[in-house]
C-alpha cells in the first residue's frame, strides 16, 4: 500500500513550473493595470456596500455616533411589521401576475413580428420604441392616459358603454394599471424573443409540415420548446427586476405620499427606500435588503432547479 502512490505516478509528468521571467512579470503588471478599473469599481461600489449593509443590518444606525449592535433585532422587528408584509405581498402580486403576463404578451408580439409581411421592420421599431422612453416620462404619460376624468383610456371605454375605473385612486385598480404600464414597455423582451425565434431550425418546421402538423402543433411542439431557454432567461431577469420595482411606484406616489392609495403601491423597494432615506433607519433597511437578496437567490435557484422540466437546449 505504501508503494501504490508511487506506482500510480509511473509515467506521470508534472506540469512544468511557471518561470516568472521579466517579460512574464511585465505582462502580469500590464494585465492587472487594465483590470484595475473593474477591480476598484467592484470592491468600492459592490463588495464594500454589501459587506457594510450586512453589518448595519445587525445594528441601529445613528447618523452622529457609532452604530449600536443589536444582533437580530431588526429582523425580528420586521416579522411583526405590518407594512413589511403589505409591501412583500404587493411585490409578490406583481411577480406572480405581471411577469408571466408580460412574458406571454411579449412572446405573442414576437411571433407576430416574425411574420414575413410588408413593413415588418417598421412594426418592429414601433413595438420597441416605448422601451426606450425614460421610465419617469412613460409613467407620467400613463398617469394622464389613465386619468378618470380626461384620460384617453376611460374616454374610449365610455364610448363603448363601459364605465372606466378610477385607476390610480382605487386600491383595487392601482396595481393592474402599473401592470399595463409595464406591458407598454416590453420592447426589450420582445427583441430577445425575436432573436430566439430566428434560431428555430426551419428544417424542423418543414418536416412537421410534411407530417401534416398544423400551425398550433408546430408552435406547441417545436417553436415553444426551442425558445424555452429564452423564456427561462426572461423569467429570471423579469422576476429579479419586479422584486426591485421602484421608479414607477415612486412617480405614482409623487414622492411625498408613497404607497397611495391605501398602501396598494407600497412595494418592497419603496418601503425599503422609505426606511433608509426618509426615516433614516439604515439598519432596518439593510435587514430588508438582505431578506430581499435571500428571497431572490432562493427563487432563482428554485427556477434553475426545475427548469430542466421545461427547458430544452438541444436542437
Tab-separated table of C-alpha atoms in Angstrom:
chain	number	residue	atom	x	y	z
A	1	UNK	CA	0.000	0.000	0.000
A	2	UNK	CA	2.871	2.298	0.677
A	3	UNK	CA	4.170	1.971	-2.901
A	4	UNK	CA	0.704	2.497	-4.533
A	5	UNK	CA	1.037	6.257	-4.978
A	6	UNK	CA	4.479	5.742	-6.499
A	7	UNK	CA	3.111	3.106	-8.961
A	8	UNK	CA	0.273	5.461	-9.983
A	9	UNK	CA	2.817	8.144	-10.666
A	10	UNK	CA	4.775	5.982	-13.081
A	11	UNK	CA	4.851	7.758	-16.428
A	12	UNK	CA	3.226	10.856	-14.994
A	13	UNK	CA	4.991	14.057	-15.871
A	14	UNK	CA	4.189	17.003	-13.623
A	15	UNK	CA	3.475	20.241	-15.475
A	16	UNK	CA	6.475	22.465	-15.811
A	17	UNK	CA	6.754	25.160	-13.182
A	18	UNK	CA	5.909	28.647	-14.324
A	19	UNK	CA	9.041	30.656	-14.657
A	20	UNK	CA	8.469	34.302	-13.812
A	21	UNK	CA	10.734	35.943	-16.281
A	22	UNK	CA	10.923	39.702	-16.605
A	23	UNK	CA	8.616	39.516	-19.612
A	24	UNK	CA	6.045	37.421	-17.682
A	25	UNK	CA	6.084	39.845	-14.752
A	26	UNK	CA	5.690	42.795	-17.104
A	27	UNK	CA	2.720	41.119	-18.833
A	28	UNK	CA	1.141	40.388	-15.441
A	29	UNK	CA	1.510	44.011	-14.339
A	30	UNK	CA	0.027	45.194	-17.635
A	31	UNK	CA	-2.918	42.830	-17.288
A	32	UNK	CA	-3.601	43.919	-13.714
A	33	UNK	CA	-3.352	47.536	-14.806
A	34	UNK	CA	-6.113	47.013	-17.370
A	35	UNK	CA	-8.182	45.091	-14.804
A	36	UNK	CA	-7.744	47.687	-12.080
A	37	UNK	CA	-10.711	49.951	-13.072
A	38	UNK	CA	-13.093	46.998	-12.816
A	39	UNK	CA	-11.467	45.737	-9.604
A	40	UNK	CA	-11.669	49.175	-7.987
A	41	UNK	CA	-15.300	49.538	-9.030
A	42	UNK	CA	-16.156	46.054	-7.776
A	43	UNK	CA	-14.538	46.475	-4.371
A	44	UNK	CA	-15.647	50.108	-3.857
A	45	UNK	CA	-19.170	50.047	-5.276
A	46	UNK	CA	-20.280	46.413	-4.941
A	47	UNK	CA	-18.402	44.344	-2.365
A	48	UNK	CA	-17.888	47.082	0.249
A	49	UNK	CA	-21.543	48.296	0.200
A	50	UNK	CA	-22.731	44.691	0.501
A	51	UNK	CA	-20.493	43.973	3.484
A	52	UNK	CA	-21.276	47.261	5.234
A	53	UNK	CA	-25.024	46.745	4.706
A	54	UNK	CA	-24.698	43.279	6.249
A	55	UNK	CA	-23.030	44.896	9.267
A	56	UNK	CA	-25.668	47.646	9.502
A	57	UNK	CA	-28.450	45.056	9.373
A	58	UNK	CA	-27.386	43.952	12.860
A	59	UNK	CA	-27.255	47.482	14.235
A	60	UNK	CA	-29.350	50.542	14.952
A	61	UNK	CA	-27.882	53.248	12.772
A	62	UNK	CA	-27.108	56.651	14.265
A	63	UNK	CA	-26.002	59.458	11.998
A	64	UNK	CA	-23.921	61.280	14.645
A	65	UNK	CA	-22.455	58.368	16.603
A	66	UNK	CA	-21.381	54.801	16.111
A	67	UNK	CA	-23.996	52.191	15.181
A	68	UNK	CA	-25.452	50.250	18.093
A	69	UNK	CA	-25.069	46.469	17.765
A	70	UNK	CA	-28.457	44.768	18.357
A	71	UNK	CA	-27.909	41.325	16.811
A	72	UNK	CA	-31.132	40.127	15.076
A	73	UNK	CA	-33.487	42.790	16.450
A	74	UNK	CA	-34.064	44.400	13.028
A	75	UNK	CA	-35.004	41.033	11.549
A	76	UNK	CA	-37.386	40.147	14.380
A	77	UNK	CA	-38.971	43.609	14.205
A	78	UNK	CA	-39.605	43.099	10.500
A	79	UNK	CA	-41.577	39.941	11.230
A	80	UNK	CA	-44.069	41.985	13.277
A	81	UNK	CA	-44.152	44.988	10.924
A	82	UNK	CA	-47.497	45.133	9.082
A	83	UNK	CA	-46.125	47.397	6.342
A	84	UNK	CA	-43.313	44.929	5.687
A	85	UNK	CA	-45.836	42.178	4.918
A	86	UNK	CA	-48.028	44.555	2.892
A	87	UNK	CA	-45.056	45.591	0.755
A	88	UNK	CA	-43.969	41.967	0.332
A	89	UNK	CA	-47.482	40.893	-0.691
A	90	UNK	CA	-47.763	43.770	-3.185
A	91	UNK	CA	-44.427	42.781	-4.694
A	92	UNK	CA	-45.336	39.092	-4.887
A	93	UNK	CA	-48.597	40.106	-6.600
A	94	UNK	CA	-46.584	41.831	-9.317
A	95	UNK	CA	-44.134	38.934	-9.616
A	96	UNK	CA	-46.907	36.354	-9.871
A	97	UNK	CA	-49.106	38.258	-12.340
A	98	UNK	CA	-47.079	40.893	-14.172
A	99	UNK	CA	-44.077	38.712	-15.037
A	100	UNK	CA	-45.967	35.738	-16.595
A	101	UNK	CA	-48.411	38.099	-18.327
A	102	UNK	CA	-45.549	40.144	-19.730
A	103	UNK	CA	-43.763	37.025	-20.979
A	104	UNK	CA	-46.907	35.739	-22.667
A	105	UNK	CA	-47.667	39.074	-24.341
A	106	UNK	CA	-44.023	39.502	-25.418
A	107	UNK	CA	-43.953	36.036	-26.984
A	108	UNK	CA	-47.204	36.645	-28.896
A	109	UNK	CA	-45.926	40.006	-30.161
A	110	UNK	CA	-42.615	38.407	-31.183
A	111	UNK	CA	-44.494	35.722	-33.137
A	112	UNK	CA	-46.483	38.391	-34.982
A	113	UNK	CA	-43.391	40.499	-35.644
A	114	UNK	CA	-41.616	37.426	-37.008
A	115	UNK	CA	-44.173	37.029	-39.809
A	116	UNK	CA	-42.891	37.865	-43.268
A	117	UNK	CA	-45.191	40.789	-44.055
A	118	UNK	CA	-44.694	44.133	-45.736
A	119	UNK	CA	-43.454	46.772	-43.288
A	120	UNK	CA	-42.031	44.195	-40.887
A	121	UNK	CA	-39.120	46.449	-39.871
A	122	UNK	CA	-41.481	49.385	-39.255
A	123	UNK	CA	-43.705	47.355	-36.926
A	124	UNK	CA	-40.658	46.110	-35.003
A	125	UNK	CA	-39.470	49.673	-34.440
A	126	UNK	CA	-42.949	50.762	-33.321
A	127	UNK	CA	-43.117	47.988	-30.718
A	128	UNK	CA	-39.588	48.673	-29.468
A	129	UNK	CA	-39.873	52.471	-29.202
A	130	UNK	CA	-41.767	52.573	-25.846
A	131	UNK	CA	-38.957	50.632	-24.163
A	132	UNK	CA	-36.504	53.485	-24.772
A	133	UNK	CA	-38.816	56.110	-23.287
A	134	UNK	CA	-37.469	57.152	-19.844
A	135	UNK	CA	-39.337	55.479	-17.014
A	136	UNK	CA	-40.420	58.715	-15.369
A	137	UNK	CA	-41.715	60.181	-18.654
A	138	UNK	CA	-43.569	56.972	-19.506
A	139	UNK	CA	-45.175	56.820	-16.070
A	140	UNK	CA	-46.319	60.447	-16.223
A	141	UNK	CA	-47.760	59.782	-19.683
A	142	UNK	CA	-49.707	56.812	-18.318
A	143	UNK	CA	-50.984	58.841	-15.386
A	144	UNK	CA	-52.543	61.169	-17.964
A	145	UNK	CA	-53.874	58.323	-20.121
A	146	UNK	CA	-55.479	56.695	-17.063
A	147	UNK	CA	-56.891	59.910	-15.627
A	148	UNK	CA	-60.536	59.079	-14.773
A	149	UNK	CA	-61.863	62.490	-15.963
A	150	UNK	CA	-59.802	63.450	-19.019
A	151	UNK	CA	-57.748	60.301	-19.721
A	152	UNK	CA	-57.838	58.683	-23.141
A	153	UNK	CA	-58.458	55.170	-21.790
A	154	UNK	CA	-61.623	55.993	-19.865
A	155	UNK	CA	-62.835	58.185	-22.740
A	156	UNK	CA	-62.579	55.225	-25.131
A	157	UNK	CA	-64.229	52.902	-22.597
A	158	UNK	CA	-67.077	55.397	-22.198
A	159	UNK	CA	-67.611	55.427	-25.976
A	160	UNK	CA	-68.283	51.688	-25.924
A	161	UNK	CA	-70.537	51.867	-22.874
A	162	UNK	CA	-68.065	50.867	-20.140
A	163	UNK	CA	-67.660	52.959	-17.013
A	164	UNK	CA	-63.891	53.151	-16.578
A	165	UNK	CA	-62.375	52.660	-13.121
A	166	UNK	CA	-60.680	55.307	-11.058
A	167	UNK	CA	-57.330	53.734	-11.860
A	168	UNK	CA	-54.694	55.236	-9.583
A	169	UNK	CA	-57.109	56.316	-6.846
A	170	UNK	CA	-58.683	52.872	-6.402
A	171	UNK	CA	-56.559	50.328	-4.484
A	172	UNK	CA	-58.163	47.531	-6.495
A	173	UNK	CA	-57.032	49.024	-9.806
A	174	UNK	CA	-53.695	50.669	-8.992
A	175	UNK	CA	-51.587	47.516	-9.459
A	176	UNK	CA	-53.370	46.448	-12.699
A	177	UNK	CA	-52.687	49.969	-14.005
A	178	UNK	CA	-48.979	49.532	-13.238
A	179	UNK	CA	-49.044	46.145	-14.985
A	180	UNK	CA	-50.470	47.862	-18.082
A	181	UNK	CA	-47.651	50.391	-17.861
A	182	UNK	CA	-45.084	47.585	-17.692
A	183	UNK	CA	-46.549	45.798	-20.703
A	184	UNK	CA	-46.359	49.021	-22.711
A	185	UNK	CA	-42.564	48.984	-22.312
A	186	UNK	CA	-41.886	45.315	-23.042
A	187	UNK	CA	-39.967	46.009	-26.253
A	188	UNK	CA	-36.704	44.649	-24.838
A	189	UNK	CA	-38.273	41.282	-24.025
A	190	UNK	CA	-39.858	41.156	-27.487
A	191	UNK	CA	-36.469	41.701	-29.111
A	192	UNK	CA	-34.931	38.861	-27.085
A	193	UNK	CA	-37.771	36.532	-28.109
A	194	UNK	CA	-37.361	37.627	-31.737
A	195	UNK	CA	-33.687	36.675	-31.646
A	196	UNK	CA	-34.668	33.257	-30.276
A	197	UNK	CA	-37.270	32.736	-32.996
A	198	UNK	CA	-34.601	33.378	-35.638
A	199	UNK	CA	-32.696	30.336	-34.358
A	200	UNK	CA	-35.585	27.870	-34.626
A	201	UNK	CA	-34.401	25.412	-37.329
A	202	UNK	CA	-36.541	25.688	-40.434
A	203	UNK	CA	-35.791	22.028	-41.177
A	204	UNK	CA	-37.858	21.009	-38.130
A	205	UNK	CA	-40.740	23.286	-39.185
A	206	UNK	CA	-40.695	21.893	-42.743
A	207	UNK	CA	-40.502	18.288	-41.501
A	208	UNK	CA	-43.518	18.889	-39.274
A	209	UNK	CA	-45.407	20.441	-42.200
A	210	UNK	CA	-44.692	17.357	-44.316
A	211	UNK	CA	-46.045	15.206	-41.473
A	212	UNK	CA	-49.283	17.186	-41.527
A	213	UNK	CA	-48.801	19.256	-38.375
A	214	UNK	CA	-50.938	22.378	-38.291
A	215	UNK	CA	-49.824	25.837	-37.146
A	216	UNK	CA	-50.652	25.314	-33.478
A	217	UNK	CA	-48.980	21.882	-33.361
A	218	UNK	CA	-45.793	23.315	-34.880
A	219	UNK	CA	-45.911	26.166	-32.348
A	220	UNK	CA	-46.536	23.884	-29.353
A	221	UNK	CA	-44.148	21.054	-30.195
A	222	UNK	CA	-41.304	22.909	-31.954
A	223	UNK	CA	-41.260	26.684	-31.502
A	224	UNK	CA	-42.074	26.903	-27.791
A	225	UNK	CA	-39.571	24.176	-26.743
A	226	UNK	CA	-36.860	25.720	-28.945
A	227	UNK	CA	-37.236	29.148	-27.328
A	228	UNK	CA	-37.598	27.738	-23.807
A	229	UNK	CA	-34.051	28.863	-22.812
A	230	UNK	CA	-35.081	32.391	-23.836
A	231	UNK	CA	-38.209	32.040	-21.706
A	232	UNK	CA	-36.136	30.930	-18.728
A	233	UNK	CA	-33.792	33.896	-19.135
A	234	UNK	CA	-36.665	36.377	-19.437
A	235	UNK	CA	-38.445	34.762	-16.495
A	236	UNK	CA	-35.469	35.053	-14.152
A	237	UNK	CA	-34.490	38.585	-15.177
A	238	UNK	CA	-38.134	39.680	-15.089
A	239	UNK	CA	-38.604	38.224	-11.631
A	240	UNK	CA	-35.465	39.916	-10.291
A	241	UNK	CA	-36.487	43.226	-11.866
A	242	UNK	CA	-40.001	43.013	-10.425
A	243	UNK	CA	-38.700	42.381	-6.914
A	244	UNK	CA	-36.814	45.679	-7.301
A	245	UNK	CA	-39.855	47.557	-8.653
A	246	UNK	CA	-39.459	51.180	-7.586
A	247	UNK	CA	-39.367	54.046	-10.092
A	248	UNK	CA	-42.939	53.770	-11.394
A	249	UNK	CA	-44.368	53.436	-7.869
A	250	UNK	CA	-42.288	56.417	-6.726
A	251	UNK	CA	-43.637	58.608	-9.548
A	252	UNK	CA	-47.215	57.464	-8.872
A	253	UNK	CA	-46.798	58.308	-5.184
A	254	UNK	CA	-45.414	61.718	-6.035
A	255	UNK	CA	-42.513	61.293	-3.625
A	256	UNK	CA	-44.394	62.533	-0.549
A	257	UNK	CA	-47.272	60.044	-0.438
A	258	UNK	CA	-45.590	56.790	-1.397
A	259	UNK	CA	-47.804	53.725	-1.461
A	260	UNK	CA	-51.048	55.531	-2.259
A	261	UNK	CA	-53.840	54.671	-2.429
A	262	UNK	CA	-54.081	52.799	0.909
A	263	UNK	CA	-50.601	51.257	0.561
A	264	UNK	CA	-51.661	49.391	-2.591
A	265	UNK	CA	-48.498	50.581	-4.396
A	266	UNK	CA	-46.226	50.198	-1.374
A	267	UNK	CA	-43.783	47.744	-2.933
A	268	UNK	CA	-40.814	46.198	-1.171
A	269	UNK	CA	-38.201	48.550	-2.658
A	270	UNK	CA	-40.416	51.561	-1.941
A	271	UNK	CA	-40.744	50.626	1.736
A	272	UNK	CA	-37.007	49.938	1.886
A	273	UNK	CA	-36.366	53.416	0.438
A	274	UNK	CA	-38.713	54.975	2.992
A	275	UNK	CA	-36.899	53.366	5.904
A	276	UNK	CA	-33.422	54.154	4.583
A	277	UNK	CA	-33.721	57.713	3.300
A	278	UNK	CA	-36.918	59.188	4.784
A	279	UNK	CA	-36.913	57.616	8.260
A	280	UNK	CA	-33.070	57.233	8.329
A	281	UNK	CA	-33.411	53.670	9.678
A	282	UNK	CA	-30.399	52.346	7.794
A	283	UNK	CA	-30.060	49.216	9.908
A	284	UNK	CA	-33.709	48.331	9.420
A	285	UNK	CA	-33.456	48.984	5.668
A	286	UNK	CA	-30.249	46.923	5.440
A	287	UNK	CA	-32.053	43.983	7.047
A	288	UNK	CA	-34.826	44.391	4.460
A	289	UNK	CA	-32.226	44.420	1.688
A	290	UNK	CA	-30.668	41.160	2.859
A	291	UNK	CA	-34.054	39.480	3.210
A	292	UNK	CA	-34.830	40.564	-0.354
A	293	UNK	CA	-31.469	39.218	-1.512
A	294	UNK	CA	-32.165	35.838	0.112
A	295	UNK	CA	-35.684	35.650	-1.384
A	296	UNK	CA	-34.397	36.418	-4.886
A	297	UNK	CA	-31.500	33.973	-4.507
A	298	UNK	CA	-33.759	31.131	-3.342
A	299	UNK	CA	-36.359	31.710	-6.062
A	300	UNK	CA	-33.655	31.919	-8.741
A	301	UNK	CA	-32.087	28.653	-7.566
A	302	UNK	CA	-35.545	27.060	-7.496
A	303	UNK	CA	-36.268	28.163	-11.055
A	304	UNK	CA	-32.901	26.859	-12.244
A	305	UNK	CA	-33.564	23.576	-10.415
A	306	UNK	CA	-36.964	22.963	-12.036
A	307	UNK	CA	-36.019	24.461	-15.402
A	308	UNK	CA	-34.870	21.049	-16.681
A	309	UNK	CA	-38.541	20.067	-16.886
A	310	UNK	CA	-39.478	22.746	-19.408
A	311	UNK	CA	-36.211	23.905	-20.942
A	312	UNK	CA	-34.654	22.271	-23.987
A	313	UNK	CA	-31.107	23.145	-25.031
A	314	UNK	CA	-30.529	20.695	-27.890
A	315	UNK	CA	-31.773	21.290	-31.428
